[in-house]
CSV table of C-alpha atoms in Angstrom, one decimal:
chain,number,residue,atom,x,y,z
A,305,MET,CA,107.8,132.2,128.5
A,306,HIS,CA,108.7,130.5,131.8
A,307,ILE,CA,111.7,128.7,130.5
A,308,LYS,CA,114.4,131.1,131.6
A,309,PRO,CA,113.3,131.3,135.2
A,310,VAL,CA,113.1,127.5,135.4
A,311,MET,CA,116.6,127.2,133.8
A,312,SER,CA,118.0,129.7,136.2
A,313,ARG,CA,116.6,127.7,139.2
A,314,LEU,CA,118.0,124.5,137.7
A,315,ILE,CA,121.4,126.1,137.3
A,316,ALA,CA,121.3,127.4,140.8
A,317,LEU,CA,120.4,124.0,142.2
A,318,GLY,CA,123.2,122.4,140.2
A,319,ALA,CA,125.7,124.8,141.6
A,320,ILE,CA,124.6,124.1,145.1
A,321,SER,CA,124.8,120.3,144.4
A,322,LEU,CA,128.4,120.7,143.1
A,323,ALA,CA,129.4,122.7,146.1
A,324,LEU,CA,128.0,120.1,148.5
A,325,CYS,CA,129.8,117.3,146.6
A,326,ALA,CA,133.1,119.3,146.7
A,327,SER,CA,132.7,119.7,150.4
A,328,THR,CA,132.5,116.0,150.9
A,329,VAL,CA,135.9,115.5,149.4
A,330,GLN,CA,137.7,118.4,151.0
A,331,ALA,CA,141.2,117.9,152.2
A,332,ASP,CA,141.7,117.1,155.9
A,333,GLU,CA,144.6,117.3,158.3
A,334,ILE,CA,145.0,113.8,159.5
A,335,ASP,CA,146.5,113.4,163.0
A,336,VAL,CA,148.9,110.4,163.0
A,337,MET,CA,150.7,108.8,165.9
A,338,ASN,CA,153.6,106.7,164.6
A,339,SER,CA,156.1,104.5,166.3
A,340,GLY,CA,159.8,104.1,165.5
A,341,GLY,CA,159.9,101.0,163.3
A,342,PHE,CA,157.7,102.3,160.6
A,343,THR,CA,159.2,105.8,160.7
A,344,ALA,CA,161.5,105.6,157.6
A,345,ALA,CA,158.8,104.1,155.4
A,346,TYR,CA,156.3,106.6,156.6
A,347,LYS,CA,158.5,109.6,156.0
A,348,SER,CA,159.1,108.4,152.4
A,349,LEU,CA,155.5,107.8,151.7
A,350,GLN,CA,154.0,110.9,153.4
A,351,PRO,CA,154.7,113.4,150.6
A,352,LYS,CA,153.4,111.0,148.0
A,353,PHE,CA,150.1,110.5,149.8
A,354,GLU,CA,149.7,114.2,150.5
A,355,ALA,CA,150.3,115.0,146.8
A,356,ALA,CA,147.9,112.4,145.6
A,357,THR,CA,145.0,113.2,148.0
A,358,GLY,CA,145.4,116.8,149.1
A,359,HIS,CA,145.3,115.6,152.7
A,360,ALA,CA,148.0,116.8,155.1
A,361,LEU,CA,149.6,114.6,157.8
A,362,ALA,CA,150.3,116.0,161.3
A,363,THR,CA,152.5,113.5,163.0
A,364,ALA,CA,153.4,112.7,166.6
A,365,TRP,CA,156.2,110.3,167.3
A,366,GLY,CA,156.6,107.8,170.1
A,367,PRO,CA,157.1,104.1,171.0
A,368,SER,CA,154.3,101.6,170.9
A,369,MET,CA,154.6,100.9,174.6
A,370,GLY,CA,156.5,101.8,177.7
A,371,LYS,CA,156.5,104.4,180.4
A,372,ALA,CA,157.8,107.4,178.3
A,373,PRO,CA,155.2,110.2,178.0
A,374,GLU,CA,155.7,110.0,174.3
A,375,ALA,CA,154.5,106.4,174.1
A,376,ILE,CA,151.4,106.2,171.9
A,377,PRO,CA,149.1,104.6,174.6
A,378,ASN,CA,150.1,107.4,177.0
A,379,ARG,CA,149.4,110.1,174.4
A,380,LEU,CA,146.0,108.7,173.8
A,381,GLN,CA,145.4,108.5,177.6
A,382,ARG,CA,146.1,112.2,177.8
A,383,GLY,CA,143.5,112.9,175.1
A,384,GLU,CA,145.9,113.9,172.3
A,385,PRO,CA,144.1,114.0,168.9
A,386,ALA,CA,144.7,111.0,166.7
A,387,ASP,CA,143.0,109.8,163.5
A,388,VAL,CA,145.5,107.0,162.8
A,389,VAL,CA,147.9,105.1,165.1
A,390,ILE,CA,150.8,103.1,163.6
A,391,MET,CA,152.4,100.8,166.1
A,392,VAL,CA,153.4,97.2,167.1
A,393,GLY,CA,150.5,94.9,166.3
A,394,TYR,CA,150.1,93.3,169.7
A,395,ALA,CA,150.2,96.8,171.4
A,396,LEU,CA,147.5,97.9,169.0
A,397,ASP,CA,145.5,94.8,169.9
A,398,GLU,CA,145.6,95.9,173.5
A,399,LEU,CA,144.2,99.3,172.7
A,400,ILE,CA,141.4,97.6,170.7
A,401,LYS,CA,140.6,95.4,173.8
A,402,GLN,CA,140.6,98.6,175.9
A,403,GLY,CA,138.1,100.1,173.6
A,404,ARG,CA,140.4,103.0,172.6
A,405,VAL,CA,140.9,101.9,168.9
A,406,ILE,CA,138.0,100.8,166.7
A,407,ALA,CA,137.6,97.1,166.5
A,408,GLY,CA,138.0,96.0,162.9
A,409,SER,CA,140.0,99.0,161.9
A,410,ARG,CA,143.4,97.2,162.2
A,411,VAL,CA,145.4,96.7,159.0
A,412,ASP,CA,148.8,95.0,159.0
A,413,LEU,CA,151.5,97.0,157.2
A,414,ALA,CA,154.9,95.3,157.5
A,415,ASP,CA,157.0,92.9,159.4
A,416,SER,CA,160.1,94.1,161.1
A,417,ARG,CA,163.2,92.2,162.2
A,418,ILE,CA,165.9,93.0,164.7
A,419,GLY,CA,169.4,93.9,163.6
A,420,MET,CA,172.8,94.8,165.0
A,421,ALA,CA,174.7,98.1,164.6
A,422,VAL,CA,178.3,99.1,165.4
A,423,ARG,CA,180.0,102.4,165.2
A,424,SER,CA,181.1,103.4,161.7
A,425,GLY,CA,184.5,101.8,161.0
A,426,ALA,CA,184.4,99.4,163.9
A,427,ALA,CA,184.9,95.6,163.3
A,428,LYS,CA,181.7,93.9,162.3
A,429,PRO,CA,181.1,90.6,164.3
A,430,ASP,CA,179.9,87.7,162.2
A,431,ILE,CA,176.4,87.0,163.6
A,432,SER,CA,175.2,84.9,160.7
A,433,THR,CA,174.9,82.0,163.1
A,434,VAL,CA,173.5,81.6,166.6
A,435,ALA,CA,177.0,80.7,167.8
A,436,GLY,CA,178.4,83.8,166.2
A,437,LEU,CA,175.7,86.1,167.8
A,438,LYS,CA,176.4,84.5,171.2
A,439,SER,CA,180.1,85.1,170.8
A,440,ALA,CA,179.6,88.7,169.8
A,441,LEU,CA,177.5,89.4,172.9
A,442,LEU,CA,179.9,87.7,175.3
A,443,GLY,CA,182.8,89.6,173.8
A,444,ALA,CA,181.2,93.0,173.8
A,445,GLN,CA,182.1,95.6,176.4
A,446,SER,CA,178.6,97.2,176.3
A,447,ILE,CA,175.3,96.4,174.7
A,448,ALA,CA,172.2,98.6,174.2
A,449,TYR,CA,168.7,97.9,173.0
A,450,SER,CA,165.4,99.8,172.7
A,451,ASP,CA,162.5,100.0,175.2
A,452,SER,CA,160.1,98.9,172.5
A,453,ALA,CA,159.2,95.5,171.1
A,454,SER,CA,162.7,94.5,170.0
A,455,GLY,CA,164.3,95.4,173.3
A,456,VAL,CA,161.7,93.7,175.3
A,457,TYR,CA,162.3,90.5,173.4
A,458,ILE,CA,166.1,90.8,173.8
A,459,GLU,CA,165.9,91.4,177.5
A,460,ARG,CA,163.2,88.9,178.4
A,461,GLU,CA,163.9,86.1,175.9
A,462,LEU,CA,166.9,86.3,173.6
A,463,PHE,CA,169.6,86.3,176.4
A,464,LYS,CA,167.8,83.4,178.0
A,465,LYS,CA,167.6,81.4,174.7
A,466,LEU,CA,171.3,81.9,174.2
A,467,GLY,CA,172.1,80.8,177.8
A,468,ILE,CA,174.1,84.0,178.5
A,469,GLU,CA,171.7,86.1,180.6
A,470,GLU,CA,173.9,86.2,183.7
A,471,GLN,CA,177.0,87.1,181.7
A,472,VAL,CA,175.6,89.9,179.6
A,473,LYS,CA,173.0,91.5,182.0
A,474,PRO,CA,175.5,93.7,183.8
A,475,LYS,CA,176.7,95.3,180.6
A,476,ALA,CA,173.4,95.5,178.8
A,477,ARG,CA,171.0,98.4,179.0
A,478,MET,CA,167.5,99.2,177.7
A,479,ILE,CA,167.4,102.7,176.2
A,480,GLN,CA,164.4,105.0,176.5
A,481,LYS,CA,163.5,107.8,174.0
A,482,THR,CA,167.0,108.1,172.3
A,483,PRO,CA,167.5,105.9,169.2
A,484,VAL,CA,169.9,103.1,170.2
A,485,ALA,CA,171.9,103.5,167.0
A,486,ALA,CA,172.6,107.2,167.8
A,487,LEU,CA,174.2,106.2,171.1
A,488,VAL,CA,176.3,103.6,169.3
A,489,ALA,CA,177.4,106.3,166.8
A,490,GLY,CA,178.4,108.5,169.7
A,491,GLY,CA,180.5,105.7,171.2
A,492,GLN,CA,178.5,105.1,174.4
A,493,TYR,CA,177.8,101.5,173.5
A,494,GLU,CA,179.8,98.9,171.5
A,495,LEU,CA,176.8,97.0,170.1
A,496,GLY,CA,173.3,98.2,169.5
A,497,PHE,CA,170.2,96.1,168.7
A,498,GLN,CA,167.1,97.6,167.2
A,499,GLN,CA,164.6,97.2,164.4
A,500,VAL,CA,166.6,97.2,161.2
A,501,SER,CA,164.4,100.0,159.9
A,502,GLU,CA,165.5,102.2,162.8
A,503,ILE,CA,169.2,101.5,162.3
A,504,LEU,CA,169.5,102.2,158.6
A,505,PRO,CA,168.7,106.0,158.7
A,506,VAL,CA,171.2,106.8,161.5
A,507,GLN,CA,174.5,108.4,160.5
A,508,GLY,CA,177.7,107.2,162.2
A,509,VAL,CA,176.8,103.5,162.5
A,510,ASP,CA,177.3,100.5,160.3
A,511,PHE,CA,174.5,98.0,160.0
A,512,VAL,CA,176.0,94.5,160.7
A,513,ALA,CA,173.2,92.1,159.9
A,514,ARG,CA,169.8,90.8,161.1
A,515,ILE,CA,170.1,88.4,164.0
A,516,PRO,CA,169.8,84.8,162.9
A,517,GLU,CA,166.3,83.7,161.9
A,518,GLN,CA,166.4,80.8,164.5
A,519,VAL,CA,166.4,83.4,167.3
A,520,GLN,CA,164.8,86.3,165.5
A,521,SER,CA,161.7,88.0,166.7
A,522,ILE,CA,159.4,89.4,164.0
A,523,THR,CA,157.3,92.4,164.9
A,524,THR,CA,154.3,93.2,162.8
A,525,PHE,CA,153.5,96.9,162.5
A,526,ALA,CA,149.9,97.7,162.0
A,527,ALA,CA,147.6,100.7,161.8
A,528,GLY,CA,144.2,101.4,163.3
A,529,ILE,CA,141.7,104.2,163.9
A,530,PRO,CA,141.2,105.5,167.4
A,531,VAL,CA,137.7,105.8,168.8
A,532,GLY,CA,136.6,109.4,168.4
A,533,ALA,CA,138.8,110.1,165.3
A,534,LYS,CA,137.8,113.4,163.7
A,535,HIS,CA,138.6,112.3,160.1
A,536,PRO,CA,137.8,108.5,159.9
A,537,ASP,CA,137.3,108.5,156.1
A,538,ALA,CA,140.6,110.2,155.5
A,539,ALA,CA,142.2,107.9,158.1
A,540,ARG,CA,141.0,104.8,156.1
A,541,ALA,CA,142.4,106.3,152.9
A,542,LEU,CA,145.8,106.7,154.5
A,543,ILE,CA,145.9,103.2,155.9
A,544,ARG,CA,144.8,101.7,152.6
A,545,TYR,CA,147.7,103.6,150.9
A,546,LEU,CA,150.3,102.5,153.4
A,547,ALA,CA,149.2,98.9,152.9
A,548,SER,CA,149.0,99.1,149.1
A,549,PRO,CA,151.3,97.7,146.4
A,550,GLU,CA,152.3,101.3,145.6
A,551,ALA,CA,153.9,101.6,149.0
A,552,ARG,CA,155.8,98.3,148.7
A,553,ALA,CA,159.1,99.6,147.3
A,554,ASP,CA,159.5,102.3,150.0
A,555,VAL,CA,158.6,99.8,152.7
A,556,ILE,CA,161.4,97.4,151.5
A,557,LYS,CA,163.9,100.2,151.2
A,558,SER,CA,163.3,101.1,154.8
A,559,GLY,CA,164.4,97.7,156.0
A,560,LEU,CA,160.9,96.2,156.5
A,561,ASP,CA,159.2,93.3,154.9
A,562,PRO,CA,155.8,94.2,153.3
A,563,ARG,CA,152.8,92.2,154.4
A,564,GLN,CA,151.2,92.4,150.9
């Protein structure tokens, strides 16, 4: 005679349990800070991740380093919200050392190489050899490169390696904020150097080639979780997806080399 009340209580408890379980897998809005080199791959993968998980990605863009207010370290310094940061590996390591990104959360996503762009229709220099690259730089009227990892390498190391620093320095400029390829497309600069993945999406330029491997600088893009992230579990899910075999084709198409 007490079966029905007992069953009713069990059903009620079961419903509460299911509701609690459902709440633990609720969709979150993941705040992501992403730097330029991984942008094209990220934009391609974002809708696939959102469709598969129900999570939404709210993205802020900026370089991995530098003085620009949009730079990821500067955004974090101002207290902007972030669950995931995607940036140059050594810049991420610096944030880990500073205690601003969780130690052990770093995951390598892809390797990026530097390439050259010219305005659409312009002659493409042969830079398949170190000698060819040197000749192209010496013969150019103007040269532009980014203020992120690739540009820092070009300005501080590449010109010196080629032995042409004094000749090219007066006509070369590091560009902040604006994509280098966009300025080449507009005719402001004859040659532009940037991560290949940042050149390919820009209209109005032709991708020439990667610079020779002997003088190439490979930048690893990695992801990590900032200290104080509001959605660390969702953040880990996103990072796992970006580093997974399922993401490989999109990463390659963007001009990057997958780490997996």
